[in-house]
């Protein structure tokens, strides 16, 4: 019994001696610094800082703006140098009370400098608690000065904002006061007004494919300055030679003999679209039953012409009086005034009136033209009580026919002389588009024609009159 115990003790002593030798031969690893000491030395901001209190306080909207404006490092440097005073607007002032357009302006990446100036306008490079509130102007970190005021009853103000929560947060390196609204410096307000002004909006020419001079078949370059009396840059024969066109091949024009386009099928398609769209049944009825305009439009489109139809809806057609329809040829004259021999869409017409202010479009009722201008974010045709707004855009924009819905019937100036001259301008419709299906009913123009045929004792050639 004694021999095994003695052997076990000897084995234990040898094991401890080997472990000690291995520990002496292993290299020494450097000791890691503590986490708290390393963070404090690297950032220079401790957990009791006013900047940490701002990020953790209930002023979450302001804290998010500070992070989006990339101002954390700037505020850390300011807190490391001296005490600061922060005016923090309440969350409601930044969520609901702030103008959405101004907020969108601040959050755009190109306006980062304005956002930084706005936020730094809320930080003073000194400690100003409520006990030592001065009634004077004080410089801010943005470079502008803010006016501080105190009333007799103890109320404090910063610019146009009242201090609602004085000494909301007190820290050794700063203080935070809660205010009722956002402070906007004059420089940021001027920058916002400049961006919003239409005078600051400039057209930018598109940079697409290089342009080729059809006369020389070379890329166009900016012409060098020509001294007075110098000969022309191009010889006269090159200037007169009609070079090949680089534009796409045009559609078959009038009298070309290449009637590849089936205009009659497209006119049928466009009239069927009016019926399915709803609200333009009287216009379709007039085109098909009361006049021969559908056939004429098909012939024009087959020959290569393009048309834009300003289509009055059923409510506008119902406002026509019997006197306006009693004269022979009045349906054709009215509809001819609503057809423009150009291919226009809502975008092209709106861009034109925005750029030029007023545009005159030719109509098929020569020599009368229809005037278009920009009004209330839409296109308005005519003026006064005889005006119409574009409120159903691009009903049909296929091939060579474009249909734009309007809310009134347009009449040439000669037909509107009886209207009062001092009539106020019409207001735009409350609903800018409609998809309601109206009942298929015969138009007032067709009814007037049938009545005239009965009075004259003639048999009408329209089957619908029977």
Coordinates of C-alpha atoms in Angstrom, one line a residue:
X1 CA 0.0 0.0 0.0
X2 CA 2.9 2.4 0.8
X3 CA 4.7 1.7 -2.6
X4 CA 1.8 2.9 -4.9
X5 CA 1.2 6.0 -2.8
X6 CA 4.9 6.9 -3.0
X7 CA 4.9 6.4 -6.8
X8 CA 1.8 8.6 -7.2
X9 CA 3.4 11.5 -5.2
X10 CA 6.6 11.2 -7.2
X11 CA 4.6 11.5 -10.5
X12 CA 2.7 14.5 -9.3
X13 CA 6.0 16.3 -8.4
X14 CA 7.4 15.7 -11.8
X15 CA 4.3 16.9 -13.6
X16 CA 4.3 20.3 -11.6
X17 CA 8.0 20.8 -12.4
X18 CA 7.3 20.3 -16.2
X19 CA 4.5 22.8 -16.2
X20 CA 6.6 25.4 -14.5
X21 CA 9.4 25.0 -17.0
X22 CA 7.0 25.3 -19.9
X23 CA 5.6 28.6 -18.5
X24 CA 9.1 30.0 -18.2
X25 CA 9.9 29.3 -21.8
X26 CA 6.6 30.7 -23.3
X27 CA 6.8 34.3 -24.7
X28 CA 5.1 37.1 -22.7
X29 CA 2.0 38.6 -24.4
X30 CA 1.3 42.3 -24.0
X31 CA -1.5 43.2 -21.7
X32 CA -4.6 44.6 -23.4
X33 CA -5.8 48.0 -22.2
X34 CA -9.2 48.3 -20.6
X35 CA -12.2 49.0 -22.9
X36 CA -13.2 52.2 -21.0
X37 CA -9.8 53.7 -21.1
X38 CA -9.3 53.0 -24.8
X39 CA -12.7 54.5 -25.8
X40 CA -12.1 57.6 -23.7
X41 CA -8.7 58.2 -25.1
X42 CA -9.7 57.7 -28.7
X43 CA -13.0 59.6 -28.9
X44 CA -12.5 62.2 -26.2
X45 CA -16.2 62.0 -25.2
X46 CA -17.4 60.2 -22.1
X47 CA -20.8 58.8 -21.4
X48 CA -21.8 61.8 -19.3
X49 CA -21.3 64.2 -22.2
X50 CA -24.1 66.6 -23.4
X51 CA -23.7 65.2 -26.9
X52 CA -24.4 61.6 -25.7
X53 CA -27.4 63.0 -23.8
X54 CA -28.7 64.7 -27.0
X55 CA -28.5 61.4 -29.0
X56 CA -30.3 59.5 -26.2
X57 CA -32.9 62.2 -25.3
X58 CA -36.5 62.5 -26.5
X59 CA -35.4 65.0 -29.2
X60 CA -35.1 62.1 -31.7
X61 CA -35.8 64.1 -34.8
X62 CA -33.0 66.6 -34.1
X63 CA -30.6 63.7 -33.3
X64 CA -31.5 62.1 -36.7
X65 CA -30.8 65.3 -38.5
X66 CA -27.5 65.7 -36.8
X67 CA -26.5 62.2 -38.0
X68 CA -27.7 62.8 -41.5
X69 CA -25.8 66.1 -41.7
X70 CA -22.5 64.3 -40.7
X71 CA -22.0 66.7 -37.8
X72 CA -21.1 64.3 -35.0
X73 CA -17.3 64.8 -35.4
X74 CA -17.8 68.6 -35.6
X75 CA -19.8 68.6 -32.4
X76 CA -17.4 66.3 -30.7
X77 CA -14.5 68.7 -31.5
X78 CA -16.6 71.6 -30.2
X79 CA -17.5 69.8 -26.9
X80 CA -13.8 68.9 -26.5
X81 CA -12.7 72.5 -26.7
X82 CA -15.4 74.3 -24.6
X83 CA -18.9 74.0 -23.1
X84 CA -21.8 74.3 -25.5
X85 CA -25.5 75.3 -25.4
X86 CA -27.9 73.4 -27.7
X87 CA -31.4 74.6 -28.6
X88 CA -33.4 71.5 -29.4
X89 CA -36.8 71.8 -31.2
X90 CA -39.5 69.4 -30.1
X91 CA -40.2 66.5 -32.4
X92 CA -43.6 67.9 -33.4
X93 CA -42.0 71.0 -34.8
X94 CA -39.9 68.8 -37.1
X95 CA -42.5 66.3 -38.0
X96 CA -45.8 68.1 -38.5
X97 CA -45.2 71.9 -38.2
X98 CA -42.3 72.0 -40.7
X99 CA -43.1 72.9 -44.3
X100 CA -42.9 69.6 -46.3
X101 CA -41.2 71.4 -49.2
X102 CA -38.6 73.0 -46.9
X103 CA -38.0 69.6 -45.2
X104 CA -37.5 68.0 -48.6
X105 CA -35.1 70.8 -49.5
X106 CA -33.0 70.1 -46.3
X107 CA -32.8 66.3 -46.9
X108 CA -31.6 66.6 -50.5
X109 CA -27.9 65.5 -50.8
X110 CA -27.0 68.6 -52.8
X111 CA -28.2 70.8 -49.9
X112 CA -26.0 69.3 -47.2
X113 CA -24.3 72.6 -46.5
X114 CA -27.6 74.3 -45.8
X115 CA -28.6 71.5 -43.5
X116 CA -25.3 71.8 -41.6
X117 CA -25.6 75.6 -41.3
X118 CA -29.2 75.2 -40.0
X119 CA -28.2 72.7 -37.3
X120 CA -25.0 74.5 -36.2
X121 CA -27.3 77.6 -35.8
X122 CA -28.8 75.8 -32.8
X123 CA -25.4 75.4 -31.0
X124 CA -23.7 78.1 -29.0
X125 CA -19.9 77.7 -28.2
X126 CA -20.5 78.6 -24.5
X127 CA -22.5 77.4 -21.5
X128 CA -25.7 79.5 -21.0
X129 CA -28.0 78.0 -18.3
X130 CA -31.3 79.7 -17.5
X131 CA -29.8 81.3 -14.4
X132 CA -27.4 83.3 -16.5
X133 CA -29.5 84.0 -19.5
X134 CA -28.3 87.2 -21.4
X135 CA -30.5 89.5 -23.3
X136 CA -28.3 90.1 -26.3
X137 CA -27.1 88.6 -29.6
X138 CA -24.8 85.6 -29.3
X139 CA -22.7 83.9 -32.0
X140 CA -23.4 80.4 -33.0
X141 CA -21.2 77.6 -34.5
X142 CA -22.6 78.4 -38.0
X143 CA -21.1 81.9 -37.9
X144 CA -24.4 83.7 -37.7
X145 CA -25.7 85.4 -34.5
X146 CA -28.9 84.6 -32.7
X147 CA -30.9 87.0 -30.6
X148 CA -31.5 86.0 -27.0
X149 CA -34.3 87.7 -25.0
X150 CA -35.9 87.4 -21.6
X151 CA -39.2 88.8 -20.5
X152 CA -40.1 90.2 -17.1
X153 CA -42.1 87.1 -16.1
X154 CA -39.1 84.9 -16.6
X155 CA -40.0 83.7 -20.1
X156 CA -37.0 83.2 -22.4
X157 CA -36.8 83.4 -26.2
X158 CA -34.3 82.5 -28.9
X159 CA -35.0 84.4 -32.0
X160 CA -38.7 83.9 -32.8
X161 CA -39.0 80.7 -30.7
X162 CA -39.9 80.4 -27.1
X163 CA -37.9 78.3 -24.7
X164 CA -40.4 75.7 -23.5
X165 CA -38.1 73.4 -21.5
X166 CA -35.2 75.5 -20.0
X167 CA -32.3 73.4 -18.6
X168 CA -33.9 70.2 -20.1
X169 CA -30.5 68.5 -19.9
X170 CA -27.6 69.6 -17.7
X171 CA -24.1 68.0 -18.2
X172 CA -20.6 69.1 -17.1
X173 CA -19.7 70.1 -20.7
X174 CA -23.0 71.7 -21.8
X175 CA -26.7 72.3 -21.5
X176 CA -29.7 71.6 -23.7
X177 CA -32.8 73.9 -23.8
X178 CA -36.1 72.7 -25.4
X179 CA -37.6 75.3 -27.8
X180 CA -41.0 75.3 -29.6
X181 CA -39.9 75.6 -33.2
X182 CA -37.0 75.3 -35.6
X183 CA -34.6 78.2 -36.0
X184 CA -33.9 79.1 -39.6
X185 CA -31.0 81.4 -40.3
X186 CA -31.3 84.0 -43.1
X187 CA -28.7 82.4 -45.3
X188 CA -30.6 79.0 -45.4
X189 CA -33.9 80.8 -46.0
X190 CA -32.4 82.7 -48.9
X191 CA -30.9 79.5 -50.4
X192 CA -34.3 77.8 -50.2
X193 CA -36.1 80.8 -51.9
X194 CA -33.4 80.8 -54.6
X195 CA -33.9 77.1 -55.3
X196 CA -37.7 77.4 -55.3
X197 CA -37.8 80.5 -57.6
X198 CA -38.5 79.8 -61.2
X199 CA -35.8 82.2 -62.2
X200 CA -33.2 79.7 -60.9
X201 CA -34.5 76.9 -63.1
X202 CA -32.5 76.7 -66.3
X203 CA -33.0 74.3 -69.2
X204 CA -30.1 71.8 -69.7
X205 CA -29.4 70.8 -73.2
X206 CA -29.3 67.0 -73.5
X207 CA -26.0 65.4 -74.3
X208 CA -26.8 62.5 -76.6
X209 CA -25.3 61.1 -79.7
X210 CA -22.8 63.4 -81.7
X211 CA -24.4 65.6 -84.3
X212 CA -23.3 65.2 -87.9
X213 CA -23.3 68.1 -90.4
X214 CA -25.3 66.8 -93.4
X215 CA -23.4 69.1 -95.7
X216 CA -19.9 68.0 -94.8
X217 CA -20.7 64.5 -93.4
X218 CA -18.5 65.3 -90.4
X219 CA -19.1 65.8 -86.7
X220 CA -20.2 69.3 -85.9
X221 CA -17.7 71.4 -84.0
X222 CA -18.1 74.8 -82.5
X223 CA -17.3 77.3 -85.2
X224 CA -14.1 79.3 -84.7
X225 CA -14.4 83.1 -84.6
X226 CA -14.3 84.5 -88.1
X227 CA -12.6 87.9 -88.5
X228 CA -14.4 90.6 -90.4
X229 CA -14.0 90.4 -94.1
X230 CA -12.8 86.8 -94.1
X231 CA -14.1 84.3 -96.7
X232 CA -16.8 81.8 -95.7
X233 CA -15.7 78.6 -94.0
X234 CA -17.5 76.4 -96.5
X235 CA -17.3 76.8 -100.3
X236 CA -20.6 77.9 -101.8
X237 CA -21.2 74.6 -103.6
X238 CA -20.9 72.6 -100.4
X239 CA -23.2 75.1 -98.6
X240 CA -25.8 74.7 -101.3
X241 CA -25.6 70.9 -101.7
X242 CA -28.6 69.2 -100.1
X243 CA -26.8 66.5 -98.2
X244 CA -28.5 63.3 -97.0
X245 CA -30.8 63.6 -94.0
X246 CA -29.7 61.8 -90.8
X247 CA -33.3 61.9 -89.4
X248 CA -35.4 58.7 -89.5
X249 CA -37.4 58.2 -92.7
X250 CA -40.6 60.3 -92.5
X251 CA -44.0 58.8 -93.0
X252 CA -45.5 58.9 -96.5
X253 CA -46.5 62.5 -97.1
X254 CA -49.4 64.1 -99.1
X255 CA -49.4 63.1 -102.7
X256 CA -46.5 60.7 -102.4
X257 CA -48.5 57.7 -103.8
X258 CA -47.2 55.4 -101.0
X259 CA -50.4 54.9 -99.0
X260 CA -49.0 52.2 -96.8
X261 CA -50.8 53.5 -93.7
X262 CA -54.4 52.5 -93.2
X263 CA -55.9 55.7 -91.8
X264 CA -59.5 54.5 -91.9
X265 CA -58.7 51.6 -89.6
X266 CA -57.0 53.9 -87.1
X267 CA -59.9 56.3 -87.1
X268 CA -62.2 53.4 -86.3
X269 CA -59.9 52.4 -83.5
X270 CA -59.8 55.9 -82.1
X271 CA -63.6 56.2 -82.1
X272 CA -64.0 52.8 -80.5
X273 CA -61.5 53.9 -77.8
X274 CA -63.7 57.0 -77.1
X275 CA -66.8 54.8 -76.7
X276 CA -65.0 52.3 -74.4
X277 CA -63.3 55.1 -72.4
X278 CA -66.7 56.7 -71.6
X279 CA -67.8 60.3 -71.4
X280 CA -67.2 61.1 -75.1
X281 CA -70.2 59.4 -76.8
X282 CA -71.6 62.6 -78.3
X283 CA -68.3 63.4 -80.0
X284 CA -68.2 59.9 -81.5
X285 CA -71.8 60.2 -82.5
X286 CA -71.2 63.5 -84.4
X287 CA -68.1 62.1 -86.1
X288 CA -69.9 59.0 -87.4
X289 CA -73.6 59.9 -87.9
X290 CA -73.9 63.6 -88.2
X291 CA -70.9 64.5 -90.3
X292 CA -68.5 62.9 -92.7
X293 CA -65.5 63.9 -90.6
X294 CA -64.6 60.3 -89.8
X295 CA -64.1 59.5 -93.5
X296 CA -62.1 62.8 -94.0
X297 CA -59.9 62.0 -91.0
X298 CA -59.2 58.5 -92.4
X299 CA -58.2 59.9 -95.7
X300 CA -55.9 62.6 -94.2
X301 CA -54.2 60.1 -91.9
X302 CA -53.7 57.6 -94.8
X303 CA -51.9 60.4 -96.8
X304 CA -49.4 61.0 -94.0
X305 CA -51.0 63.8 -92.0
X306 CA -51.1 63.8 -88.2
X307 CA -53.9 65.2 -86.1
X308 CA -54.5 66.2 -82.5
X309 CA -58.2 66.2 -81.5
X310 CA -59.2 68.3 -78.5
X311 CA -62.2 66.3 -77.5
X312 CA -65.0 68.0 -75.4
X313 CA -66.7 65.6 -73.1
X314 CA -70.5 64.9 -73.0
X315 CA -71.1 67.5 -70.3
X316 CA -69.5 70.2 -72.4
X317 CA -71.4 69.2 -75.5
X318 CA -74.7 69.3 -73.6
X319 CA -74.1 73.0 -72.8
X320 CA -74.3 73.9 -76.5
X321 CA -77.5 75.9 -77.3
X322 CA -79.9 75.4 -80.2
X323 CA -78.8 78.7 -81.7
X324 CA -75.3 77.6 -82.0
X325 CA -76.4 74.4 -83.9
X326 CA -79.1 75.8 -86.2
X327 CA -76.8 77.3 -88.8
X328 CA -75.9 74.9 -91.7
X329 CA -72.4 73.4 -91.3
X330 CA -72.1 74.4 -87.7
X331 CA -71.2 70.8 -86.5
X332 CA -68.3 70.7 -89.0
X333 CA -67.1 74.2 -88.1
X334 CA -67.2 73.4 -84.4
X335 CA -65.2 70.2 -84.7
X336 CA -62.8 71.7 -87.3
X337 CA -61.8 74.2 -84.6
X338 CA -60.9 71.3 -82.3
X339 CA -58.5 69.6 -84.7
X340 CA -54.8 70.6 -84.7
X341 CA -52.7 69.4 -87.7
X342 CA -49.9 68.5 -85.4
X343 CA -49.2 65.5 -83.2
X344 CA -49.2 66.8 -79.6
X345 CA -49.3 65.0 -76.3
X346 CA -50.0 66.3 -72.8
X347 CA -46.3 66.4 -72.1
X348 CA -45.4 68.3 -75.3
X349 CA -48.1 70.9 -74.9
X350 CA -47.4 71.4 -71.2
X351 CA -43.7 71.8 -71.9
X352 CA -44.4 74.3 -74.6
X353 CA -46.7 76.5 -72.6
X354 CA -44.3 76.4 -69.6
X355 CA -41.4 77.5 -71.8
X356 CA -43.1 80.1 -74.0
X357 CA -46.0 81.2 -71.8
X358 CA -48.6 81.3 -74.7
X359 CA -48.7 79.0 -77.8
X360 CA -51.0 79.4 -80.8
X361 CA -51.9 76.2 -82.6
X362 CA -53.3 76.1 -86.1
X363 CA -56.7 74.4 -86.6
X364 CA -58.4 72.9 -89.6
X365 CA -60.9 75.8 -89.5
X366 CA -58.7 78.3 -91.2
X367 CA -57.6 81.0 -90.4
X368 CA -58.6 80.6 -86.8
X369 CA -56.1 79.4 -84.2
X370 CA -56.5 78.1 -80.7
X371 CA -54.5 79.7 -77.9
X372 CA -53.0 77.6 -75.2
X373 CA -51.4 78.7 -71.9
X374 CA -50.3 77.2 -68.6
X375 CA -52.8 77.5 -65.7
X376 CA -52.9 75.8 -62.4
X377 CA -50.5 73.0 -63.4
X378 CA -52.5 72.2 -66.6
X379 CA -53.0 73.5 -70.1
X380 CA -55.8 76.0 -70.7
X381 CA -57.2 76.7 -74.2
X382 CA -59.0 79.9 -75.0
X383 CA -59.7 82.6 -72.5
X384 CA -62.5 83.9 -70.2
X385 CA -65.8 82.0 -70.2
X386 CA -64.9 80.3 -73.5
X387 CA -61.8 78.5 -72.1
X388 CA -61.3 74.8 -71.6
X389 CA -58.9 72.9 -69.4
X390 CA -57.0 69.8 -70.4
X391 CA -58.3 67.3 -67.8
X392 CA -58.3 63.9 -69.6
X393 CA -54.8 63.7 -71.2
X394 CA -53.7 61.2 -73.7
X395 CA -56.9 59.3 -74.2
X396 CA -55.6 58.0 -77.5
X397 CA -52.0 58.4 -78.6
X398 CA -51.4 55.7 -81.2
X399 CA -50.1 56.1 -84.8
X400 CA -50.9 59.5 -86.1
X401 CA -53.9 60.6 -84.0
X402 CA -53.7 62.1 -80.5
X403 CA -56.9 62.7 -78.5
X404 CA -56.8 65.1 -75.5
X405 CA -60.0 65.4 -73.4
X406 CA -61.2 69.0 -72.5
X407 CA -64.0 70.1 -70.3
X408 CA -65.6 72.8 -72.5
X409 CA -66.4 73.4 -76.2
X410 CA -64.1 75.9 -77.8
X411 CA -65.5 78.6 -80.2
X412 CA -63.5 80.9 -82.4
X413 CA -63.4 84.6 -81.4
X414 CA -66.0 85.5 -84.1
X415 CA -68.5 83.1 -82.5
X416 CA -68.0 84.4 -79.0
X417 CA -68.6 88.1 -79.6
X418 CA -71.9 88.0 -77.9
X419 CA -70.3 86.8 -74.7
X420 CA -69.6 89.6 -72.1
X421 CA -66.2 91.1 -72.3
X422 CA -65.6 91.4 -68.6
X423 CA -66.4 87.7 -67.9
X424 CA -64.0 86.3 -65.3
X425 CA -61.7 83.4 -66.1
X426 CA -63.0 79.9 -65.6
X427 CA -61.6 77.9 -62.7
X428 CA -60.1 74.5 -63.4
X429 CA -62.3 71.5 -62.7
X430 CA -62.1 70.0 -59.3
X431 CA -61.5 66.5 -60.7
X432 CA -58.7 66.4 -63.2
X433 CA -59.6 63.0 -64.7
X434 CA -62.7 60.9 -65.0
X435 CA -63.2 57.2 -65.7
X436 CA -67.0 57.1 -65.2
X437 CA -68.9 55.3 -67.9
X438 CA -71.7 57.6 -69.2
X439 CA -74.7 56.2 -71.0
X440 CA -74.6 55.9 -74.7
X441 CA -77.0 58.6 -75.9
X442 CA -77.6 60.6 -79.0
X443 CA -76.0 64.0 -79.0
X444 CA -77.8 67.3 -78.9
X445 CA -76.3 68.1 -82.3
X446 CA -78.0 65.1 -83.9
X447 CA -81.4 65.9 -82.2
X448 CA -81.2 69.5 -83.6
X449 CA -80.6 68.2 -87.1
X450 CA -83.5 65.9 -86.9
X451 CA -85.8 68.7 -85.7
X452 CA -84.6 71.0 -88.6
X453 CA -85.3 68.2 -91.1
X454 CA -88.9 67.8 -89.7
X455 CA -89.6 71.5 -89.9
X456 CA -88.4 71.8 -93.5
X457 CA -90.5 68.7 -94.4
X458 CA -87.5 66.8 -95.7
X459 CA -86.7 63.2 -95.1
X460 CA -83.5 62.9 -93.0
X461 CA -80.6 60.8 -94.4
X462 CA -79.7 59.7 -90.9
X463 CA -81.2 56.4 -89.8
X464 CA -81.0 57.5 -86.2
X465 CA -83.6 60.2 -86.7
X466 CA -86.2 57.4 -87.2

